[in-house]
Coordinates of C-alpha atoms in Angstrom, one line a residue:
X637 CA 80.2 206.8 43.4
X638 CA 78.5 207.4 40.3
X639 CA 76.0 210.1 40.0
X640 CA 75.5 211.1 43.8
X641 CA 72.6 212.8 45.2
X642 CA 69.0 211.6 45.3
X643 CA 67.1 209.6 42.6
X644 CA 64.8 211.9 40.9
X645 CA 61.4 211.3 39.0
X646 CA 63.3 210.5 35.8
X647 CA 65.6 207.7 37.2
X648 CA 68.7 209.1 38.6
X649 CA 71.1 212.0 39.3
X650 CA 72.2 212.4 35.6
X651 CA 69.8 210.2 33.8
X652 CA 67.6 213.0 32.3
X653 CA 70.8 214.2 30.4
X654 CA 71.7 210.7 28.9
X655 CA 71.0 210.7 25.0
X656 CA 70.9 208.0 22.6
X657 CA 69.3 206.7 19.2
X658 CA 69.1 203.0 18.1
X659 CA 72.0 202.3 15.5
X660 CA 72.9 199.3 13.5
X661 CA 76.1 199.0 15.4
X662 CA 74.2 198.7 18.6
X663 CA 71.7 196.4 17.3
X664 CA 74.6 194.0 15.8
X665 CA 76.5 194.2 19.0
X666 CA 73.5 192.9 21.2
X667 CA 72.3 190.2 18.6
X668 CA 75.9 188.8 18.3
X669 CA 76.5 189.1 22.0
X670 CA 73.3 187.4 23.0
X671 CA 74.4 184.4 21.1
X672 CA 75.8 182.9 24.5
X673 CA 72.1 182.4 25.5
X674 CA 72.0 179.8 22.4
X675 CA 74.8 177.6 24.2
X676 CA 72.9 177.2 27.3
X677 CA 69.5 176.3 25.7
X678 CA 70.7 174.1 23.1
X679 CA 72.5 172.2 25.9
X680 CA 69.5 172.1 28.1
X681 CA 67.3 170.8 25.2
X682 CA 69.8 168.4 23.8
X683 CA 71.3 166.8 27.0
X684 CA 67.5 166.4 28.1
X685 CA 67.5 168.4 31.2
X686 CA 64.0 169.7 29.9
X687 CA 63.0 166.2 29.1
X688 CA 64.6 163.7 31.3
X689 CA 63.5 160.0 31.0
X690 CA 60.8 160.8 33.6
X691 CA 58.6 160.6 30.4
X692 CA 59.6 157.1 30.4
X693 CA 59.4 156.4 34.1
X694 CA 56.0 157.8 34.9
X695 CA 53.9 157.5 31.5
X696 CA 54.9 153.9 30.3
X697 CA 51.1 152.9 29.8
X698 CA 50.6 155.8 27.6
X699 CA 54.2 156.3 25.7
X700 CA 56.1 154.1 23.4
X701 CA 59.7 154.4 24.7
X702 CA 61.0 153.7 21.3
X703 CA 59.3 156.8 20.1
X704 CA 59.8 159.2 22.9
X705 CA 61.8 162.6 21.8
X706 CA 63.4 163.3 24.7
X707 CA 67.4 164.5 25.3
X708 CA 70.2 162.0 24.3
X709 CA 69.9 160.5 27.7
X710 CA 66.6 158.8 26.9
X711 CA 68.0 157.5 23.4
X712 CA 68.5 153.7 23.5
X713 CA 71.8 153.8 21.3
X714 CA 73.3 156.2 23.9
X715 CA 72.2 154.0 27.0
X716 CA 73.2 150.9 25.5
X717 CA 76.7 152.2 24.8
X718 CA 77.5 154.1 28.0
X719 CA 75.0 153.1 30.6
X720 CA 74.0 149.4 29.7
X721 CA 72.7 148.7 33.0
X722 CA 70.3 151.3 32.8
X723 CA 69.2 150.4 29.3
X724 CA 68.6 146.8 30.4
X725 CA 66.8 148.1 33.3
X726 CA 64.5 150.0 31.0
X727 CA 63.9 147.3 28.8
X728 CA 62.9 145.0 31.6
X729 CA 60.3 147.5 33.2
X730 CA 58.8 148.8 29.9
X731 CA 55.2 148.2 31.7
X732 CA 56.3 149.5 35.2
X733 CA 54.9 152.6 36.4
X734 CA 56.6 152.6 39.9
X735 CA 59.2 155.2 39.2
X736 CA 60.5 155.0 42.8
X737 CA 62.4 151.8 41.7
X738 CA 64.3 153.4 39.0
X739 CA 68.1 154.3 40.0
X740 CA 69.3 156.9 37.6
X741 CA 71.7 158.7 39.9
X742 CA 74.6 158.1 37.5
X743 CA 72.8 159.2 34.7
X744 CA 71.6 162.4 36.4
X745 CA 75.1 162.9 37.5
X746 CA 76.0 163.2 33.6
X747 CA 73.7 165.9 33.2
X748 CA 74.4 167.7 36.6
X749 CA 78.3 167.6 36.0
X750 CA 77.8 170.4 33.4
X751 CA 76.2 172.6 36.2
X752 CA 78.9 171.9 38.7
X753 CA 81.5 172.7 36.3
X754 CA 79.8 175.9 35.5
X755 CA 79.5 176.6 39.2
X756 CA 83.3 176.3 39.5
X757 CA 84.6 177.9 36.3
X758 CA 82.2 181.1 36.9
X759 CA 84.7 182.4 39.6
X760 CA 87.6 182.2 37.2
X761 CA 85.4 184.0 34.7
X762 CA 84.8 186.8 37.1
X763 CA 88.6 187.4 37.0
X764 CA 88.7 187.6 33.1
X765 CA 85.4 189.6 33.1
X766 CA 86.9 192.2 35.2
X767 CA 90.8 192.4 34.1
X768 CA 90.2 191.5 30.3
X769 CA 86.7 192.5 29.6
X770 CA 83.5 190.7 28.8
X771 CA 84.4 190.0 25.4
X772 CA 87.4 187.9 26.6
X773 CA 85.1 185.6 28.8
X774 CA 82.6 185.3 25.8
X775 CA 85.5 184.1 23.7
X776 CA 86.9 181.8 26.2
X777 CA 83.4 180.1 26.9
X778 CA 83.0 179.8 23.4
X779 CA 86.2 177.8 23.0
X780 CA 85.5 175.8 26.0
X781 CA 82.1 174.9 24.9
X782 CA 83.1 174.1 21.2
X783 CA 85.6 171.8 22.6
X784 CA 83.3 170.0 24.9
X785 CA 80.7 169.4 21.9
X786 CA 83.5 167.9 19.8
X787 CA 84.6 165.5 22.6
X788 CA 81.0 164.5 23.5
X789 CA 80.3 163.6 19.9
X790 CA 83.6 161.7 19.7
X791 CA 83.1 160.0 23.0
X792 CA 84.4 156.3 23.4
X793 CA 83.6 155.9 27.1
X794 CA 82.0 157.5 30.0
X795 CA 85.5 159.4 31.0
X796 CA 85.3 161.3 27.4
X797 CA 81.7 162.0 28.2
X798 CA 82.3 163.5 31.6
X799 CA 85.4 165.5 30.4
X800 CA 83.4 166.9 27.5
X801 CA 80.6 167.8 29.8
X802 CA 82.8 169.6 32.1
X803 CA 84.2 171.5 29.2
X804 CA 80.7 172.4 28.2
X805 CA 80.2 173.8 31.7
X806 CA 83.2 175.7 31.8
X807 CA 81.7 177.4 28.6
X808 CA 78.4 177.8 30.1
X809 CA 80.1 179.5 33.3
X810 CA 81.9 181.8 31.1
X811 CA 79.2 182.7 29.0
X812 CA 76.5 183.0 31.4
X813 CA 78.8 185.2 33.6
X814 CA 79.7 187.6 30.7
X815 CA 76.7 187.9 28.5
X816 CA 74.1 189.2 30.7
X817 CA 76.7 191.8 31.9
X818 CA 77.5 192.7 28.3
X819 CA 74.0 193.1 27.2
X820 CA 73.0 195.2 30.4
X821 CA 76.1 197.4 30.0
X822 CA 75.5 198.0 26.1
X823 CA 71.9 199.2 26.4
X824 CA 70.5 202.5 27.0
X825 CA 68.6 202.6 30.5
X826 CA 65.2 202.9 28.9
X827 CA 65.5 199.8 26.7
X828 CA 67.9 197.8 28.9
X829 CA 65.2 195.1 30.0
X830 CA 64.2 194.3 26.6
X831 CA 68.0 194.2 25.3
X832 CA 69.2 191.9 28.2
X833 CA 66.3 189.4 27.6
X834 CA 67.9 188.7 24.4
X835 CA 69.8 186.2 26.4
X836 CA 66.7 184.4 27.6
X837 CA 65.2 184.5 24.1
X838 CA 68.1 182.9 22.5
X839 CA 68.2 180.4 25.4
X840 CA 64.5 179.5 24.6
X841 CA 65.3 179.2 20.7
X842 CA 68.2 177.2 21.7
X843 CA 66.0 174.7 23.7
X844 CA 63.2 174.5 20.8
X845 CA 66.0 173.8 18.1
X846 CA 67.6 171.1 20.3
X847 CA 64.1 169.5 20.7
X848 CA 63.6 169.2 17.1
X849 CA 67.1 168.0 16.4
X850 CA 66.6 165.3 19.0
X851 CA 63.6 163.9 17.4
X852 CA 65.1 163.8 14.0
X853 CA 68.5 162.2 14.9
X854 CA 66.7 159.6 17.1
X855 CA 66.1 157.8 13.7
X856 CA 69.5 157.7 12.8
X857 CA 71.1 154.4 14.3
X858 CA 73.4 154.1 16.3
X859 CA 75.1 157.3 16.1
X860 CA 72.1 159.7 15.8
X861 CA 73.1 160.8 19.5
X862 CA 76.7 161.8 18.3
X863 CA 75.1 164.1 15.9
X864 CA 72.9 165.7 18.4
X865 CA 75.9 166.4 20.8
X866 CA 78.3 167.4 18.1
X867 CA 75.8 170.1 16.7
X868 CA 76.3 172.1 20.0
X869 CA 79.6 173.3 18.3
X870 CA 77.6 175.5 15.6
X871 CA 76.4 178.1 18.2
X872 CA 79.8 178.1 19.9
X873 CA 81.5 178.7 16.6
X874 CA 79.0 181.7 16.0
X875 CA 79.7 182.9 19.5
X876 CA 83.6 182.8 19.0
X877 CA 83.5 184.7 15.8
X878 CA 81.1 187.3 17.3
X879 CA 83.4 187.7 20.2
X880 CA 86.2 188.4 18.0
X881 CA 84.4 191.2 16.0
X882 CA 82.2 192.7 18.8
X883 CA 83.1 195.9 20.7
X884 CA 83.8 195.8 24.3
X885 CA 81.4 197.6 26.8
X886 CA 82.4 201.2 27.5
X887 CA 81.9 200.2 31.2
X888 CA 84.9 197.6 30.7
X889 CA 86.9 200.0 28.7
X890 CA 86.7 202.7 31.4
X891 CA 87.4 200.0 34.0
X892 CA 90.5 199.0 32.2
X893 CA 91.5 202.7 31.9
X894 CA 91.1 202.9 28.1
X895 CA 88.9 206.2 28.3
X896 CA 89.4 207.4 24.6
X897 CA 88.3 204.2 23.2
X898 CA 85.5 203.9 25.7
X899 CA 84.3 207.5 24.8
X900 CA 84.5 206.3 20.9
X901 CA 82.5 203.2 21.7
X902 CA 79.8 204.7 23.8
X903 CA 79.2 207.3 21.0
X904 CA 78.9 204.6 18.5
X905 CA 76.3 202.7 20.2
X906 CA 74.3 205.6 21.4
X907 CA 74.5 207.1 18.0
X908 CA 75.2 210.5 19.6
X909 CA 78.5 212.5 20.5
X910 CA 76.3 213.8 23.3
X911 CA 77.2 211.5 26.1
X912 CA 79.1 213.4 28.6
X913 CA 76.8 212.9 31.3
X914 CA 76.7 209.1 30.9
X915 CA 80.4 208.9 30.3
X916 CA 81.1 210.8 33.5
X917 CA 78.9 208.4 35.3
X918 CA 81.1 205.7 34.1
X919 CA 84.3 207.3 35.2
X920 CA 82.9 207.9 38.6
X921 CA 81.9 204.2 38.8
X922 CA 85.4 203.3 37.5
X923 CA 87.3 205.5 40.1
X924 CA 85.2 203.8 43.0
X925 CA 85.9 200.5 41.3
X926 CA 89.8 201.1 41.5
X927 CA 89.7 201.4 45.2
X928 CA 88.3 197.8 45.7
X929 CA 91.0 195.1 45.5
X930 CA 89.0 192.2 46.7
X931 CA 85.5 192.4 44.9
X932 CA 84.4 189.3 46.5
X933 CA 85.3 190.4 49.9
X934 CA 83.5 193.8 49.4
X935 CA 80.3 192.2 48.2
X936 CA 79.8 190.8 51.7
X937 CA 80.0 194.4 53.3
X938 CA 77.1 195.8 54.9
X939 CA 76.5 198.5 52.2
X940 CA 76.3 195.8 49.5
X941 CA 73.8 193.7 51.6
X942 CA 70.9 194.4 49.2
X943 CA 72.9 193.3 46.1
X944 CA 74.0 190.1 47.9
X945 CA 70.6 189.2 49.1
X946 CA 68.5 190.0 46.3
X947 CA 70.9 189.7 43.1
X948 CA 73.5 187.2 44.2
X949 CA 71.4 184.6 46.3
X950 CA 67.6 185.0 46.3
X951 CA 66.6 185.7 42.7
X952 CA 69.0 183.0 41.0
X953 CA 68.2 180.5 43.8
X954 CA 64.3 181.2 43.5
X955 CA 64.5 181.0 39.6
X956 CA 65.0 177.1 39.9
X957 CA 62.2 176.7 42.7
X958 CA 59.3 177.7 40.7
X959 CA 58.4 174.1 39.5
X960 CA 58.9 174.8 36.0
X961 CA 60.6 171.5 35.5
X962 CA 57.7 169.5 37.0
X963 CA 55.4 171.1 34.6
X964 CA 57.6 169.9 31.8
X965 CA 58.0 166.5 32.8
X966 CA 54.2 166.1 33.4
X967 CA 53.5 167.4 30.1
X968 CA 53.8 164.3 27.9
X969 CA 51.1 162.2 29.4
X970 CA 48.8 165.2 29.0
X971 CA 49.4 165.6 25.3
X972 CA 49.0 161.7 24.8
X973 CA 45.6 161.9 26.5
X974 CA 44.4 164.5 23.8
X975 CA 45.4 162.1 21.2
X976 CA 48.9 163.0 20.0
X977 CA 49.8 159.3 20.0
X978 CA 53.7 158.2 20.2
X979 CA 54.4 161.8 19.1
X980 CA 53.2 163.3 22.5
X981 CA 56.8 163.8 23.8
X982 CA 57.6 166.0 20.7
X983 CA 54.6 168.1 20.7
X984 CA 54.7 168.9 24.5
X985 CA 58.3 170.0 24.1
X986 CA 57.8 171.8 20.9
X987 CA 54.6 173.5 22.5
X988 CA 56.1 174.5 25.8
X989 CA 59.3 175.6 24.1
X990 CA 57.5 177.6 21.7
X991 CA 55.4 179.0 24.5
X992 CA 58.7 180.1 26.3
X993 CA 59.9 182.0 23.3
X994 CA 56.7 183.9 22.8
X995 CA 56.7 184.6 26.7
X996 CA 60.2 186.2 26.4
X997 CA 58.9 188.3 23.4
X998 CA 56.2 189.5 25.4
X999 CA 58.2 190.2 28.4
X1000 CA 61.0 192.1 26.1
X1001 CA 58.1 194.5 24.5
X1002 CA 56.6 195.3 27.9
X1003 CA 59.2 195.0 30.8
X1004 CA 60.8 198.5 30.3
X1005 CA 57.0 200.0 30.3
X1006 CA 55.4 198.1 33.2
X1007 CA 58.6 197.2 35.2
X1008 CA 60.4 194.3 36.9
X1009 CA 58.3 194.2 39.9
X1010 CA 55.0 194.1 38.1
X1011 CA 55.8 191.1 36.0
X1012 CA 57.3 189.2 39.1
X1013 CA 54.3 190.0 41.1
X1014 CA 51.6 189.4 38.6
X1015 CA 53.2 186.2 37.2
X1016 CA 53.8 185.0 40.7
X1017 CA 50.0 185.0 41.5
X1018 CA 49.4 182.9 38.1
X1019 CA 52.1 180.3 39.0
X1020 CA 50.6 179.9 42.2
X1021 CA 47.0 179.3 41.0
X1022 CA 48.4 177.2 38.0
X1023 CA 50.5 175.1 40.5
X1024 CA 47.3 174.5 42.9
X1025 CA 45.2 173.9 40.1
X1026 CA 47.5 171.1 38.5
X1027 CA 48.0 169.3 42.1
X1028 CA 44.2 169.1 42.7
X1029 CA 43.5 167.8 39.2
X1030 CA 46.3 165.2 39.4
X1031 CA 45.2 164.0 42.9
X1032 CA 41.6 163.7 41.7
X1033 CA 42.1 162.3 38.3
X1034 CA 45.7 161.1 37.8
X1035 CA 46.4 157.2 38.9
X1036 CA 49.1 154.7 37.7
X1037 CA 48.3 153.0 34.6
X1038 CA 44.9 155.3 34.1
X1039 CA 44.4 157.5 31.1
X1040 CA 43.4 161.0 31.9
X1041 CA 40.0 162.0 30.3
X1042 CA 40.2 164.3 27.3
X1043 CA 38.5 167.0 29.0
X1044 CA 41.0 167.0 32.1
X1045 CA 43.7 166.8 29.5
X1046 CA 42.6 170.0 27.7
X1047 CA 42.1 171.8 30.9
X1048 CA 45.7 171.0 32.0
X1049 CA 47.1 171.8 28.7
X1050 CA 45.6 175.5 29.1
X1051 CA 46.8 175.5 32.7
X1052 CA 50.5 174.4 31.6
X1053 CA 50.6 176.9 28.8
X1054 CA 49.4 179.6 31.4
X1055 CA 52.0 178.5 33.7
X1056 CA 54.8 178.6 31.1
X1057 CA 53.9 182.0 29.7
X1058 CA 53.9 183.3 33.3
X1059 CA 57.4 181.9 34.1
X1060 CA 58.7 182.9 30.6
X1061 CA 57.8 186.4 31.2
X1062 CA 58.8 186.8 34.8
X1063 CA 61.3 184.4 36.6
X1064 CA 63.0 183.1 33.3
X1065 CA 64.0 186.1 31.8
X1066 CA 64.1 188.5 35.0
X1067 CA 66.2 185.9 36.9
X1068 CA 69.1 186.9 34.5
X1069 CA 68.0 190.6 33.8
X1070 CA 67.6 191.9 37.5
X1071 CA 70.9 190.6 38.9
X1072 CA 72.8 192.0 36.0
X1073 CA 71.3 195.4 36.9
X1074 CA 71.9 195.6 40.7
X1075 CA 75.8 195.4 41.3
X1076 CA 77.8 198.4 41.0
X1077 CA 80.7 198.4 38.8
X1078 CA 83.4 197.3 41.5
X1079 CA 81.5 194.3 42.3
X1080 CA 79.7 193.5 39.1
X1081 CA 81.7 190.8 37.8
X1082 CA 82.0 189.1 41.2
X1083 CA 78.5 189.3 41.9
X1084 CA 77.5 187.8 38.5
X1085 CA 79.8 185.2 39.3
X1086 CA 77.8 184.3 42.4
X1087 CA 74.5 184.7 40.5
X1088 CA 75.7 181.8 38.0
X1089 CA 77.1 179.7 40.9
X1090 CA 73.8 179.9 42.9
X1091 CA 71.9 179.3 39.7
X1092 CA 74.0 176.3 38.8
X1093 CA 73.9 175.0 42.2
X1094 CA 70.2 175.0 42.5
X1095 CA 69.9 173.5 38.8
X1096 CA 72.3 170.6 39.9
X1097 CA 70.3 169.9 43.1
X1098 CA 67.0 169.8 41.5
X1099 CA 68.4 167.5 38.8
X1100 CA 69.6 165.3 41.4
X1101 CA 67.0 165.4 43.9
X1102 CA 63.8 165.7 42.0
X1103 CA 63.0 162.1 41.3
X1104 CA 63.2 161.6 45.0
X1105 CA 60.9 164.3 45.9
X1106 CA 58.5 163.1 42.9
X1107 CA 58.6 159.8 44.4
X1108 CA 57.6 160.7 48.0
X1109 CA 55.2 163.5 47.2
X1110 CA 53.7 162.8 43.7
X1111 CA 51.3 165.4 42.7
X1112 CA 51.9 167.2 46.3
X1113 CA 55.3 168.3 44.9
X1114 CA 53.0 171.3 43.1
X1115 CA 51.8 172.2 46.3
X1116 CA 55.1 172.6 47.6
X1117 CA 56.4 174.8 44.8
X1118 CA 53.0 176.8 45.1
X1119 CA 54.3 177.4 48.8
X1120 CA 57.9 178.2 47.3
X1121 CA 56.5 180.6 44.7
X1122 CA 54.3 182.5 47.4
X1123 CA 57.5 182.9 49.5
X1124 CA 59.5 184.3 46.5
X1125 CA 56.8 186.6 45.5
X1126 CA 56.4 188.1 49.1
X1127 CA 60.3 188.4 48.7
X1128 CA 60.1 190.5 45.7
X1129 CA 57.3 192.7 47.1
X1130 CA 59.1 193.7 50.2
X1131 CA 62.7 194.0 49.0
X1132 CA 63.3 194.5 45.2
X1133 CA 62.8 198.0 44.2
X1134 CA 61.8 199.1 40.6
X1135 CA 64.7 199.2 38.6
X1136 CA 63.2 200.1 35.0
X1137 CA 64.9 202.8 33.1
X1138 CA 67.4 203.7 35.8
X1139 CA 70.8 203.9 34.3
X1140 CA 72.9 200.8 35.5
X1141 CA 75.6 203.0 37.0
X1142 CA 72.9 205.0 39.2
X1143 CA 71.0 201.8 40.5
X1144 CA 73.0 202.1 43.8
X1145 CA 70.8 205.2 44.5
X1146 CA 67.6 203.1 44.8
X1147 CA 68.8 201.5 48.1
X1148 CA 69.2 205.1 49.9
X1149 CA 65.4 205.6 49.6
X1150 CA 64.1 202.0 50.1
X1151 CA 61.9 201.4 53.2
X1152 CA 64.1 198.3 54.2
X1153 CA 67.7 198.7 52.6
X1154 CA 68.3 202.5 53.4
X1155 CA 69.4 201.3 56.7
X1156 CA 72.3 199.3 55.3
X1157 CA 73.4 202.2 53.0
X1158 CA 73.5 205.2 55.1

């Protein structure tokens, strides 16, 4: 396996021999490659995954449903054309705050179908990523996403909507499978964390742009929602063009046996011909990978237990169980209480999305200095405290049809911003970064497929089940999430080794010295 030996104080068996400089070629490759995140982010924002009609359901005494800036799933023109029963029910219950009576499973299925499609397609993406390269998956994802955006914009019936949604899901399945790997493999070990988080940054920017697009097109009747959905084709087009002109990663080229080309690309992205040590690590990893005929089956072996438990299952599942969606769902009423009027939903979406962007920039600047574990653990404590504070405040002050006092509203806005900042520099970006680092080359594409599958599965489950849980638990749902965050913080503390500045082909050496995992690797 790559490197061999014992991890030294400089990060790996040959890590101290690695050399690099930041070149324009490298910067271009990473910026263009990270565009895949904008597809995911724009869809999250434009479809209303982060602003689902809970704003309407929960806060009718405070919000004007005609002026809510949610996703297309909350637009009257969209509902009237494709979900007339939901639209009529919405109009009949404008003053009803009992959200338990609102049946929206079909509408949430429209949203969740994308994640189910992404879940399935990521396994096909694994085959393409491993055998044809990371660029091939990026290009396939952009074509599928572009087709889905056009079909959704031109939809005449629910069948076209669902098919378009599935095509979008296929695009996200391929993009989310390939882009984090591409960024991690292109980046030098010392700045891999910052480079990989370009994916999260473009995701957050996509959400932010989509929020403003939705707010603008909602005034265009009756086809504004078509423009909102159709504009998803723009980042897909950029991603397609970028995929054509991007260089393939040296890791993938070596895996395909294209050694001379791999060496040339490695020298160009590192800005130096002195890449012997890193190139030898890639060859060693490739030789080990060639011996593996069934990477998914290999992932189940005892020696790969750390990557399976941590990277493939634990981290992507926990990323969706932080309660982030709950925070964003409650934000509009809190902003309304501060006097934002009918624009509360827009302001809450814009401020929380902008906070995510700022948090990602903070993480990019500091994660390679302080490490992944420090961000997970420190932010975990903040998330727990914020969740408990929100639960207690809502339990004492939030009642159906009652406006929150302005002082309480200010307090909750501050707590929400702290929560979003904590999530945005920890479980948000690190939920994609850390899994992309953990797998050795022979199981990397298969492992990333499991990561995307688990992530999308839990996203879909939460989208389908959140209203039911909210109905029964109300403010208590934040106590539930606080308990889950405590569990996931302990999970990180005891099981995750620090991976900062360790070359990606030498991370497997960390398991040999870990107090828990070494029993599985020896």
